[in-house]
C-alpha atoms as a printed R data frame, in Angstrom:
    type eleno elety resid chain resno        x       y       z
1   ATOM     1    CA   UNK     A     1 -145.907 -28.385  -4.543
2   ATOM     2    CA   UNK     A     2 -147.397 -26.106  -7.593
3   ATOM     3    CA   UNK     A     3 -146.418 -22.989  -6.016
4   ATOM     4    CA   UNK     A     4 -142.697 -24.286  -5.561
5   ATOM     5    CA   UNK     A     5 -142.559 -24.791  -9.206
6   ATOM     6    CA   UNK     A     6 -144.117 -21.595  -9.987
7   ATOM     7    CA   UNK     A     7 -141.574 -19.982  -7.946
8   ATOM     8    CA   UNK     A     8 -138.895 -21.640  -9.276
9   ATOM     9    CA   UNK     A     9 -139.887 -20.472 -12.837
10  ATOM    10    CA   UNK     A    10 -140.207 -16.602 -12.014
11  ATOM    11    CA   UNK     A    11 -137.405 -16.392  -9.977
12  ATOM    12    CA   UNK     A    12 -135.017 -18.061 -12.695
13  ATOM    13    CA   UNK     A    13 -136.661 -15.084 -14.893
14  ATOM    14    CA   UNK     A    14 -136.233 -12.653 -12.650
15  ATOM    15    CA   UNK     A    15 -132.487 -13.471 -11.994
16  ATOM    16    CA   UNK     A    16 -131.997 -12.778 -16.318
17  ATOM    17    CA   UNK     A    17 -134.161  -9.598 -15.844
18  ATOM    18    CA   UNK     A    18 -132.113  -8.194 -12.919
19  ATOM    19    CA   UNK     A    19 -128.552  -8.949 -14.837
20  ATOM    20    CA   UNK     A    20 -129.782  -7.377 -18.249
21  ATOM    21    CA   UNK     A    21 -131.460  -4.117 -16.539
22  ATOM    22    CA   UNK     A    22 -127.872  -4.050 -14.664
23  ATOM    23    CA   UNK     A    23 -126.608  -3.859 -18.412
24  ATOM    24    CA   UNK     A    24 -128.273  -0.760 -18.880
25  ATOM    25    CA   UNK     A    25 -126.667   1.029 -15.747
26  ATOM    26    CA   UNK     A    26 -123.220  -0.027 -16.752
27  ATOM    27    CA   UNK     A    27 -123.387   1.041 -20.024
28  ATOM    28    CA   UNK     A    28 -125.018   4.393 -19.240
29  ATOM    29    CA   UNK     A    29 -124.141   7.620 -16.661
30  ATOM    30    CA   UNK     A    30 -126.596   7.564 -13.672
31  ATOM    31    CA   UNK     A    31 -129.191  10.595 -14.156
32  ATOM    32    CA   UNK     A    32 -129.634   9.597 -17.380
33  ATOM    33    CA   UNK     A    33 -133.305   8.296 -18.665
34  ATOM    34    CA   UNK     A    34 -132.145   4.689 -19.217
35  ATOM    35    CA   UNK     A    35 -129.850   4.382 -16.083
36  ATOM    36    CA   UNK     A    36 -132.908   5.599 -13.905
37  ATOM    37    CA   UNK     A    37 -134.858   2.541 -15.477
38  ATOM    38    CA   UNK     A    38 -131.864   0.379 -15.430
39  ATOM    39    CA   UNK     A    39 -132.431   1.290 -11.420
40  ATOM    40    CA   UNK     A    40 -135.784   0.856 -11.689
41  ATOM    41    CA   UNK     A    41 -135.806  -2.519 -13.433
42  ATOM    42    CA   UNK     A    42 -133.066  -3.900 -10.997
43  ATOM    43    CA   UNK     A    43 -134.799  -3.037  -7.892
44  ATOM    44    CA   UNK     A    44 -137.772  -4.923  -8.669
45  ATOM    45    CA   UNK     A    45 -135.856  -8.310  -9.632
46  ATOM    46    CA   UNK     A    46 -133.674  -7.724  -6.516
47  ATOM    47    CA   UNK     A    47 -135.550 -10.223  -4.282
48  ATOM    48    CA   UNK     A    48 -134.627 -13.416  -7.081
49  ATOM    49    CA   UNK     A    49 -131.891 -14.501  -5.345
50  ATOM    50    CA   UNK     A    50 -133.365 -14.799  -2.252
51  ATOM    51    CA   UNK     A    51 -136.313 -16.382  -3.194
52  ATOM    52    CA   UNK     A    52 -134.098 -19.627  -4.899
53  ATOM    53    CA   UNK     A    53 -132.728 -19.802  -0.683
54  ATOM    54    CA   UNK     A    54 -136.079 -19.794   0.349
55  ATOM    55    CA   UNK     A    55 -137.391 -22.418  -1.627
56  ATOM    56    CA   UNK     A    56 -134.350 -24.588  -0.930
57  ATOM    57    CA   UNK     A    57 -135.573 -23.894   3.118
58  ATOM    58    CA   UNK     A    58 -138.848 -24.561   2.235
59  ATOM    59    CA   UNK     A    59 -138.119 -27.795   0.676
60  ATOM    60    CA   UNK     A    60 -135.117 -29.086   2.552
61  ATOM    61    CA   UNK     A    61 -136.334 -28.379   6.124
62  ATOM    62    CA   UNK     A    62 -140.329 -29.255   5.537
63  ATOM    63    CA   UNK     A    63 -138.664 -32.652   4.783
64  ATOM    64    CA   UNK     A    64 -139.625 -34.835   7.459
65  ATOM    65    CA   UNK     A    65 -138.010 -37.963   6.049
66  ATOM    66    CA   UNK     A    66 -135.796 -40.013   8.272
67  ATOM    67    CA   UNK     A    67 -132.535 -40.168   6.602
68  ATOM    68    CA   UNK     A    68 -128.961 -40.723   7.696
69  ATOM    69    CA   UNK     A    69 -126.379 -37.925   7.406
70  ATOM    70    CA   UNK     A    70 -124.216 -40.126   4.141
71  ATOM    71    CA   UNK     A    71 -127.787 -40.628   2.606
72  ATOM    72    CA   UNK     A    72 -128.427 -36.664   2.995
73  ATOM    73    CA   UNK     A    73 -124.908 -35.828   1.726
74  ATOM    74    CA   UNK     A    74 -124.875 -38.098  -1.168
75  ATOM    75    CA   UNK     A    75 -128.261 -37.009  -2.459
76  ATOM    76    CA   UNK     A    76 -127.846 -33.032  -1.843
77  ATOM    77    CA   UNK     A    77 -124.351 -32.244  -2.406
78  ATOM    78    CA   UNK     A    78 -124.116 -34.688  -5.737
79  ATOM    79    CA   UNK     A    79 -126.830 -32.355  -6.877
80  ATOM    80    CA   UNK     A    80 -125.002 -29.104  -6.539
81  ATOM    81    CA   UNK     A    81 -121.496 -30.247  -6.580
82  ATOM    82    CA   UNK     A    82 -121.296 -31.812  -9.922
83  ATOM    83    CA   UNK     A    83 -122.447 -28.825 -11.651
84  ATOM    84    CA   UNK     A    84 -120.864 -26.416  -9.640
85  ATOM    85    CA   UNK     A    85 -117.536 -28.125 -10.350
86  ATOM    86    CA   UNK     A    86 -118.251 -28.512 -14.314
87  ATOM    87    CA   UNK     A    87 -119.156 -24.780 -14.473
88  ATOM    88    CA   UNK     A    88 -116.548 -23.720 -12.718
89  ATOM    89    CA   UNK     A    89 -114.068 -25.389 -14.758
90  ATOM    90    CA   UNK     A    90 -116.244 -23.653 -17.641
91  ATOM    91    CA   UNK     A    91 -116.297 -20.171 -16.395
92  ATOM    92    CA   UNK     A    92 -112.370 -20.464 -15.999
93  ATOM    93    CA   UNK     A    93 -111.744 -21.264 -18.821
94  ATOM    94    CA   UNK     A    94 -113.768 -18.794 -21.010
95  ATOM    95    CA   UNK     A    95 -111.408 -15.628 -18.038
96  ATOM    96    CA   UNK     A    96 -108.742 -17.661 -19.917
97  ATOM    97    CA   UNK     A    97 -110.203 -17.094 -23.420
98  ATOM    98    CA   UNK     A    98 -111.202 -13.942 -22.898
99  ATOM    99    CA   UNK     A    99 -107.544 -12.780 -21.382
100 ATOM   100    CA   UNK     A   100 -106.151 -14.704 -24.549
101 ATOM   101    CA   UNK     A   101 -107.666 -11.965 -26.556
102 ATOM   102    CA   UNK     A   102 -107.001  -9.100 -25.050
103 ATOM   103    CA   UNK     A   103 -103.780  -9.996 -24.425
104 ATOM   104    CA   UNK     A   104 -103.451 -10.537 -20.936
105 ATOM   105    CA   UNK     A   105 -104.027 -14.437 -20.161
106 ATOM   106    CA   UNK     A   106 -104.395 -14.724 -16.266
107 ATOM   107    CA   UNK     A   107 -101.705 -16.503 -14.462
108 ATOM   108    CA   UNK     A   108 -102.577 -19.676 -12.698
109 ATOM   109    CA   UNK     A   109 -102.212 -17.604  -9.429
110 ATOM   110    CA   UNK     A   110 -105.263 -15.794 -10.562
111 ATOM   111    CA   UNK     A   111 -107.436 -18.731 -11.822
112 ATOM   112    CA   UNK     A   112 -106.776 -20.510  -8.510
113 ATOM   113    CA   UNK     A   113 -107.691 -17.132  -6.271
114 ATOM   114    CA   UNK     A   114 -111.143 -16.676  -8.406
115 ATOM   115    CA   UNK     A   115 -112.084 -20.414  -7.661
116 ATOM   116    CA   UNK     A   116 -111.115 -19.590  -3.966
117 ATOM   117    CA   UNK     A   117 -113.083 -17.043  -3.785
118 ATOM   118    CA   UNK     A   118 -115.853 -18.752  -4.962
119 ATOM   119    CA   UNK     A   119 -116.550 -16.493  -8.334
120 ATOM   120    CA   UNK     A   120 -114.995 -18.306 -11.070
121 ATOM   121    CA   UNK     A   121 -117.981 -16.459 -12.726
122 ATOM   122    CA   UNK     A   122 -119.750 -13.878 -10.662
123 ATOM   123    CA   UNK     A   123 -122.785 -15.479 -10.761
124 ATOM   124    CA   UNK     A   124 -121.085 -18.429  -9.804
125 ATOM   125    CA   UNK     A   125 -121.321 -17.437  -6.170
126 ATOM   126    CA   UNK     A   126 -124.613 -18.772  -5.494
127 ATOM   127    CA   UNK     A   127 -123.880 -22.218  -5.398
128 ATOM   128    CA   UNK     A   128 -120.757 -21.935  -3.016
129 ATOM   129    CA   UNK     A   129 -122.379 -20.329  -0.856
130 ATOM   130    CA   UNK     A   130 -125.768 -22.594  -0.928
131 ATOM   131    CA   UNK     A   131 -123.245 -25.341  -0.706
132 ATOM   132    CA   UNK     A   132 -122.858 -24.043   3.449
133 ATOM   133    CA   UNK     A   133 -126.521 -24.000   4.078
134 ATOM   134    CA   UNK     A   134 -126.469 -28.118   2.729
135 ATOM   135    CA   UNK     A   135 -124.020 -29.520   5.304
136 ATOM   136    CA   UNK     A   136 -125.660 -27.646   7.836
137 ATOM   137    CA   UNK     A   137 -129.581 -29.320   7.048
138 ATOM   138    CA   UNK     A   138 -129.261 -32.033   8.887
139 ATOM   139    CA   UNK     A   139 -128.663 -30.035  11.963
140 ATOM   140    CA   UNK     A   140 -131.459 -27.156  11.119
141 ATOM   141    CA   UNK     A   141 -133.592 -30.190  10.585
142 ATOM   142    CA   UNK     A   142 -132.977 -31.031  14.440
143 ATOM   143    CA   UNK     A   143 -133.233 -27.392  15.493
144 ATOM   144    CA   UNK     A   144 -137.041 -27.584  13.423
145 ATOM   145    CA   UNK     A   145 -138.191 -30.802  15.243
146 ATOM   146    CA   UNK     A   146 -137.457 -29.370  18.651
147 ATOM   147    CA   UNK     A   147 -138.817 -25.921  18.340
148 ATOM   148    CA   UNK     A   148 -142.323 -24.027  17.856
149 ATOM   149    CA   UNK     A   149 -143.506 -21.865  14.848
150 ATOM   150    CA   UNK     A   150 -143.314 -19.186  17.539
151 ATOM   151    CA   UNK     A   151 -139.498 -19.959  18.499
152 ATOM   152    CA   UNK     A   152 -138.339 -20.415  14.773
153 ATOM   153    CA   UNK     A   153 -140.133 -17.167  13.855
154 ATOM   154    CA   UNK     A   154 -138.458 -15.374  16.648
155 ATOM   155    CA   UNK     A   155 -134.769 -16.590  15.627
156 ATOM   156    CA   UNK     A   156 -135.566 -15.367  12.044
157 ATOM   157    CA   UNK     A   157 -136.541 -11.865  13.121
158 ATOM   158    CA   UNK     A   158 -133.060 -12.279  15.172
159 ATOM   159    CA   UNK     A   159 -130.909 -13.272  12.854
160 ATOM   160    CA   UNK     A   160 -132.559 -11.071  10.254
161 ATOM   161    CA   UNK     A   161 -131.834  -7.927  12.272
162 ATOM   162    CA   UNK     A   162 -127.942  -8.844  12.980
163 ATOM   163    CA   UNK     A   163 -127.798  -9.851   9.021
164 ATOM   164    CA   UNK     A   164 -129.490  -6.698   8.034
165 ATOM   165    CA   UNK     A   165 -127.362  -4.185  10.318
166 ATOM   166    CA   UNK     A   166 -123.933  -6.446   9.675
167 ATOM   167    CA   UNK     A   167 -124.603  -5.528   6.070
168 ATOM   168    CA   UNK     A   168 -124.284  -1.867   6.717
169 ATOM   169    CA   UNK     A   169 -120.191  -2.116   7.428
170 ATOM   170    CA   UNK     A   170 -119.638  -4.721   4.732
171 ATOM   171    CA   UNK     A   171 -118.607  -3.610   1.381
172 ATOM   172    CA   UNK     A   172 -119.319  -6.608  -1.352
173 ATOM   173    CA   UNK     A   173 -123.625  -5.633  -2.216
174 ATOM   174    CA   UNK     A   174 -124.293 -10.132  -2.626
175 ATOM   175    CA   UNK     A   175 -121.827 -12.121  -0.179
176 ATOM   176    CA   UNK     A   176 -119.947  -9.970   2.519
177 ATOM   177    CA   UNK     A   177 -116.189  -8.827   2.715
178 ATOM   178    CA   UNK     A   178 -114.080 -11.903   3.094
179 ATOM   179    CA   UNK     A   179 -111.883 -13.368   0.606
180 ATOM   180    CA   UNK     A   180 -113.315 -16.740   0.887
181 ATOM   181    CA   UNK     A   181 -116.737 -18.732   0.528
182 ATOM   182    CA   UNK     A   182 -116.851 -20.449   3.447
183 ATOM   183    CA   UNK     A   183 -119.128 -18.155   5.648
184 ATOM   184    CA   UNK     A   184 -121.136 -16.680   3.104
185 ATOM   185    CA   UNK     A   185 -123.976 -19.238   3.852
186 ATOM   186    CA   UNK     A   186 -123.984 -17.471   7.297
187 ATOM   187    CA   UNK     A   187 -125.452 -14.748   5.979
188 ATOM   188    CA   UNK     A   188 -128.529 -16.702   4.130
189 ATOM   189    CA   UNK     A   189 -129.643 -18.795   7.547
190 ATOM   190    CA   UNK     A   190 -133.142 -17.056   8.206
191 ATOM   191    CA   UNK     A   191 -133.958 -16.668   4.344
192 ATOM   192    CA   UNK     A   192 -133.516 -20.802   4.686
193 ATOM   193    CA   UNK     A   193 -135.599 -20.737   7.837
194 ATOM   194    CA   UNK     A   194 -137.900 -18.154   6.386
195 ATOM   195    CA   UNK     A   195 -139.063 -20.649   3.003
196 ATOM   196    CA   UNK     A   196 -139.573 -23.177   5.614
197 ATOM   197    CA   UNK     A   197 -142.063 -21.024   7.803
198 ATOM   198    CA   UNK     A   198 -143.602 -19.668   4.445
199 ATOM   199    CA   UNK     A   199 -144.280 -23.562   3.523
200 ATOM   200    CA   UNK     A   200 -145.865 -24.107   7.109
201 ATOM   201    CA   UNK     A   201 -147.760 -21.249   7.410
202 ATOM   202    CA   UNK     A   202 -151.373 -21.634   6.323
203 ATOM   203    CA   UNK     A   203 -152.535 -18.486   7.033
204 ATOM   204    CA   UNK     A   204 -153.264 -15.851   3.524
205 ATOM   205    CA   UNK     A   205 -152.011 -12.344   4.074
206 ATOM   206    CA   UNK     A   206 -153.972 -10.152   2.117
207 ATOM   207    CA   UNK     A   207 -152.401  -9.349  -1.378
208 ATOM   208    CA   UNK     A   208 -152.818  -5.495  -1.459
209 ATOM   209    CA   UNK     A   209 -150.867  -5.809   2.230
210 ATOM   210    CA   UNK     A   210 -148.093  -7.538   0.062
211 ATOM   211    CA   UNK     A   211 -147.697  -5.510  -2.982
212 ATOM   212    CA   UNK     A   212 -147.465  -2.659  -0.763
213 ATOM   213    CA   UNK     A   213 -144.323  -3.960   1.010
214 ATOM   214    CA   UNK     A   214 -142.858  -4.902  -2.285
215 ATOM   215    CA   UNK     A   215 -143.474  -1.617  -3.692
216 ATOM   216    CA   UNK     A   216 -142.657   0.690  -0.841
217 ATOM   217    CA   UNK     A   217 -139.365  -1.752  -0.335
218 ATOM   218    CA   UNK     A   218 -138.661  -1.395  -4.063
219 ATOM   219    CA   UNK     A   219 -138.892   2.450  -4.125
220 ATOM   220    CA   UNK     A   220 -137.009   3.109  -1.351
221 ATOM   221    CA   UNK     A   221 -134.545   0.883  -2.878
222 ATOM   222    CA   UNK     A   222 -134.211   2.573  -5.709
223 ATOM   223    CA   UNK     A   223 -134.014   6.207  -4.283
224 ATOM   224    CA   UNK     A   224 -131.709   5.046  -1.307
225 ATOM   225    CA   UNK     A   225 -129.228   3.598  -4.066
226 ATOM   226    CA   UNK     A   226 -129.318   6.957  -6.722
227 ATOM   227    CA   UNK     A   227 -128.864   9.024  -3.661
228 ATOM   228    CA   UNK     A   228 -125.715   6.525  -2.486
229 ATOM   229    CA   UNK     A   229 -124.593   6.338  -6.015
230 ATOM   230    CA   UNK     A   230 -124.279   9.659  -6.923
231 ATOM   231    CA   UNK     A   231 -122.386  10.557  -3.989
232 ATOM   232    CA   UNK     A   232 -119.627   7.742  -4.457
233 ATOM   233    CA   UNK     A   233 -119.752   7.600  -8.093
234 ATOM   234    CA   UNK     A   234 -121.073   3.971  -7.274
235 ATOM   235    CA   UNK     A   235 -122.864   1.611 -10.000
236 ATOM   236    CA   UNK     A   236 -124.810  -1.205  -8.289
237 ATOM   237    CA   UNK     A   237 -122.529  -1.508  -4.831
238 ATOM   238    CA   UNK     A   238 -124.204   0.124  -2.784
239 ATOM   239    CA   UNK     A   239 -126.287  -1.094   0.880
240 ATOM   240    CA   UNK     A   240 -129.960  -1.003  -1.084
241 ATOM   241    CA   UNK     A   241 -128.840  -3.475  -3.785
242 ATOM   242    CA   UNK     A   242 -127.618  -6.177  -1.235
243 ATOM   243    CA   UNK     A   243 -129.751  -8.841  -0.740
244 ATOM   244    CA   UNK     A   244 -129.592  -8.751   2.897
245 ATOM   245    CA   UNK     A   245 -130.566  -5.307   3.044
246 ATOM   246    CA   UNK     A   246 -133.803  -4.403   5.358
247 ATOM   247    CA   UNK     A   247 -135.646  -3.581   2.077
248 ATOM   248    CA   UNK     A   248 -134.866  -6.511   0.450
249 ATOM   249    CA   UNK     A   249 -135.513  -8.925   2.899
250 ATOM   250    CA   UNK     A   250 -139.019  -6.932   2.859
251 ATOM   251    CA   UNK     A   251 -139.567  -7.050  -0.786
252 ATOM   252    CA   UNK     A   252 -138.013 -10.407  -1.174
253 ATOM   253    CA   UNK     A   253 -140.535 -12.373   2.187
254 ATOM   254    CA   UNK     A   254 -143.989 -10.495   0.149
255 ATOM   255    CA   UNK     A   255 -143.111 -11.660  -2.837
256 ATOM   256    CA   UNK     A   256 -142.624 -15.249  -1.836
257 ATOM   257    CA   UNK     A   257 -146.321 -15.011   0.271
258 ATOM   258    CA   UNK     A   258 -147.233 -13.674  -3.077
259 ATOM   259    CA   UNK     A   259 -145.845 -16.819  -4.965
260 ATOM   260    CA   UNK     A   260 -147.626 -18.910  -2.723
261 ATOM   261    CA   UNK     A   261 -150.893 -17.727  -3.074
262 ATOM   262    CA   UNK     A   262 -150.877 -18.843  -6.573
263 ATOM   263    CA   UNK     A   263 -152.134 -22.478  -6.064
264 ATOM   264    CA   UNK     A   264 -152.447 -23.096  -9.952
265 ATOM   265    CA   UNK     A   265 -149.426 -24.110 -12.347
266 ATOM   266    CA   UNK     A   266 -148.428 -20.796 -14.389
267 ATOM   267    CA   UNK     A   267 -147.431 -22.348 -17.146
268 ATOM   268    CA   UNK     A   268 -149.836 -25.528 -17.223
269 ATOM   269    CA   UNK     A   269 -149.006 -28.395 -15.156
270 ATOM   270    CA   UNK     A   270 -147.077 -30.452 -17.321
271 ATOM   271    CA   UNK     A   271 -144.973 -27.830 -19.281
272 ATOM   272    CA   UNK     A   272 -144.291 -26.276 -15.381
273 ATOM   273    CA   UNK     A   273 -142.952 -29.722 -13.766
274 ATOM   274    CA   UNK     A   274 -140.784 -29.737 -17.202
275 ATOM   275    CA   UNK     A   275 -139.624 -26.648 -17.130
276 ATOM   276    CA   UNK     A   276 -138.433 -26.482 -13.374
277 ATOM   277    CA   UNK     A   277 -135.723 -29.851 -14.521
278 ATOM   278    CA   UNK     A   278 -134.110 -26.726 -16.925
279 ATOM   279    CA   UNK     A   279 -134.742 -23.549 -14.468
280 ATOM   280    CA   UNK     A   280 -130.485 -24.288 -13.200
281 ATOM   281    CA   UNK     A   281 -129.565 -24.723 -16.248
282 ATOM   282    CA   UNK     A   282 -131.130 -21.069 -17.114
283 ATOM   283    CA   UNK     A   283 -129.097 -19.932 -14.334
284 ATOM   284    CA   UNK     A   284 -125.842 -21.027 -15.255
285 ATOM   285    CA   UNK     A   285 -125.972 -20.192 -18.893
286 ATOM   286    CA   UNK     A   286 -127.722 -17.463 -19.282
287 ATOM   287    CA   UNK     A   287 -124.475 -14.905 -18.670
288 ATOM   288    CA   UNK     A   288 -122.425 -16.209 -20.948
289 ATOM   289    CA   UNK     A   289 -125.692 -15.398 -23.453
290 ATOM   290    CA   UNK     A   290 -125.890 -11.554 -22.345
291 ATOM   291    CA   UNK     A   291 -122.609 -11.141 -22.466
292 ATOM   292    CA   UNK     A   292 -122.477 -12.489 -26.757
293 ATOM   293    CA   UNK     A   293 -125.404  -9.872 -26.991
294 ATOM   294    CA   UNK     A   294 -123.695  -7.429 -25.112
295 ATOM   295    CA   UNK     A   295 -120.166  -8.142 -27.428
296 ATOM   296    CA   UNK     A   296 -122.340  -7.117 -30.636
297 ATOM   297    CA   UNK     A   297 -124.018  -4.251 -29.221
298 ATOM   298    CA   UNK     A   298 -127.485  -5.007 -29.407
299 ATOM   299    CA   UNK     A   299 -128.354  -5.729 -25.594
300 ATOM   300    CA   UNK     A   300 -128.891  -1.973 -24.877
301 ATOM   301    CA   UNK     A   301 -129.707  -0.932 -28.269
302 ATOM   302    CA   UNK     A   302 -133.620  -0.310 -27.179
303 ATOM   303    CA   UNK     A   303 -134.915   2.010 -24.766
304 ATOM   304    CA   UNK     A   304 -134.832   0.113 -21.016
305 ATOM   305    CA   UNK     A   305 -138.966  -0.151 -20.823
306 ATOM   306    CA   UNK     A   306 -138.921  -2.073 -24.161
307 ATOM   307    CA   UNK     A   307 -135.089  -3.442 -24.222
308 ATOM   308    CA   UNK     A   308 -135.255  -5.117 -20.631
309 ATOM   309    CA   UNK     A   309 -138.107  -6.984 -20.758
310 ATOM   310    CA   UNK     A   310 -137.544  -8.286 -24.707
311 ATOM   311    CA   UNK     A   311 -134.021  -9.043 -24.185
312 ATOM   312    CA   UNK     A   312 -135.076 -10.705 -20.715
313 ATOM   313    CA   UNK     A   313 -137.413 -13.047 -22.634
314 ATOM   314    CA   UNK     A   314 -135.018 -13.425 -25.517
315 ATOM   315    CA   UNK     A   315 -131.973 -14.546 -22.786
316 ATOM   316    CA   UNK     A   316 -134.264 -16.806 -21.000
317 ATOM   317    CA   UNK     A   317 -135.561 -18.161 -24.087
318 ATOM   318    CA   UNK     A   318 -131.824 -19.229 -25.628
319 ATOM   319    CA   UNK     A   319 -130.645 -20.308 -22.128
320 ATOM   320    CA   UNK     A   320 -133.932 -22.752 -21.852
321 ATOM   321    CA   UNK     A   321 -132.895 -23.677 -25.488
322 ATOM   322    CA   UNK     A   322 -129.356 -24.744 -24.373
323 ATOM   323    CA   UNK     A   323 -130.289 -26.424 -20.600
324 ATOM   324    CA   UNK     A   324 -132.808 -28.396 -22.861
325 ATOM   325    CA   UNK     A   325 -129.750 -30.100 -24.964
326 ATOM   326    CA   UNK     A   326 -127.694 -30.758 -22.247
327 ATOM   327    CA   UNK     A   327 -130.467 -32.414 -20.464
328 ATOM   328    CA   UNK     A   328 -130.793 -34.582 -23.284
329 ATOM   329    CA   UNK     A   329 -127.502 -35.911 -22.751
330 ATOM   330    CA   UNK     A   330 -127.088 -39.112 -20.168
331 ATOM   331    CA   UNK     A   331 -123.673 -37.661 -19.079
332 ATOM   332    CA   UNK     A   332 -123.906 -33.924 -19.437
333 ATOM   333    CA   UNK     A   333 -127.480 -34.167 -17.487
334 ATOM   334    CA   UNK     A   334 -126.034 -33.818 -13.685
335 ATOM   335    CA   UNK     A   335 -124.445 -30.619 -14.923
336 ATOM   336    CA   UNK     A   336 -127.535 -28.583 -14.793
């Protein structure tokens, strides 16, 4: 499916954008010129995340393949467990490094609490939590095959309105306020529903329609989370960054419709159907490369409207570098 792939792409891109404009905020006071486009820049990425759950609904649940649940298991979970486990181990071990240096080498207490949290990395998140929407397939799969469009679309507007208004009293902006994993997936049901609906739906809303949900969700977005910030002194944790905010969910559904109604490879066919075997890999490297061009000082060195983009490209360009050499290696492979 061309527009899968295409989606894949700009959504890996968009998750590097997002993470260097939110290099921008931290390192500059809100009000300031390059915070505001920090904002700015985040906002508009904000709907990545998202997007990667869709795909995995649209994929996963349009699958109408006859398969036992060990066959399902063993093909899905081997996918994401291998390199969530080899990252992790990764991640953990550069806290340890980086606590070697400064002096303050985390305890074994702490290394064991991050994992059980499911941030050994805080990017890291992600695939714990899409771990939770995997087991449960099999059985959305059944709730699919025994429902109408009209039914699934209803229990998505459901479950998007509890999600949306839940996230009002929670106080983590990407996963909710427990200490453990487990339930985050919970939280990510109708985005998986919603990829599958997207994939089924035949029908072409009109562009301009789109991009004006994405743009009014993205500006009030942006305004809701200065006007949040600056009265609780608040970075990026704040109810218009979360992903299952009401504006996100908004931005994040038009752009996906928006994905879709590109029906040609962005990148050329070939090059596209390569590049989507490396688009994980981009994910789980690329923080590790912001955070060496953050250590020198040259991440935030430009202004935001040329720095964000450049360093975006220059991230995603390093990280596609690296994913590429460990996919050239038999063993290493599985781990993106």
């Amino acid at each position: 499916m061309i527009w899968i792939n295409n989606a894949r792409i700009v959504s890996t891109f968009a998750v590097v954008f997002l993470h260097v404009a939110i290099s921008f905020m931290l390192n500059n006071d809100i009000d300031t010129e390059y915070w505001w486009f920090g904002n700015i820049f985040n906002v508009i990425a904000r709907w990545c995340v998202p997007s990667f759950v869709m795909i995995s609904g649209a994929l996963l649940l349009s699958n109408k393949k006859e398969e036992s649940l060990s066959n399902f298991y063993a093909k899905r979970l081997s996918r994401i467990l291998v390199p969530m486990a080899f990252w992790s181990t990764m991640y953990l071990g550069l806290t340890f490094i980086h606590g070697m240096i400064d002096q303050q080498p985390p305890s074994l207490k702490d290394l064991v609490r991050l994992l059980s949290r499911g941030v050994p990395y805080e990017h890291l998140w992600f695939l714990y939590m899409i771990v939770g929407l995997y087991l449960f397939t099999p059985f959305f799969r059944k709730i699919i095959a025994v429902s109408s469009t009209k039914e699934i679309s209803l229990l998505v507007i459901a479950t998007f309105t509890i999600t949306s208004i839940n996230f009002i009293t929670e106080n983590q902006y990407a996963r909710g306020s427990s200490s453990l994993f487990i339930n985050w997936f919970l939280l990510y049901i109708p985005f998986f529903f919603t990829g599958y609906l997207i994939q089924q739906d035949h029908r072409k809303p009109p562009r301009i329609m789109l991009w004006a949900i994405f743009l009014i969700s993205c500006v009030i977005s942006s305004v809701g989370h200065y006007v949040v910030a600056s009265n609780n002194q608040l970075f990026f944790d704040s109810y218009f960054y979360g992903f299952t905010s009401i504006t996100v969910i908004a931005m994040s559904v038009s752009m996906m419709y928006l994905l879709k109604s590109c029906d040609s490879p962005i990148l050329g066919a070939h090059f596209n159907k390569q590049l989507t075997l490396l688009t994980l890999g981009v994910y789980l490297i690329h923080p590790v490369i912001i955070e060496i061009i953050n250590k020198i000082g040259y991440l935030t060195k430009f202004h935001p409207v040329i720095g964000v983009p450049s360093m975006s490209v220059v991230v995603s360009g390093i990280s596609l570098l690296l994913s590429w050499m460990l996919y050239q290696v038999p063993y290493l492979r599985r781990t993106i």
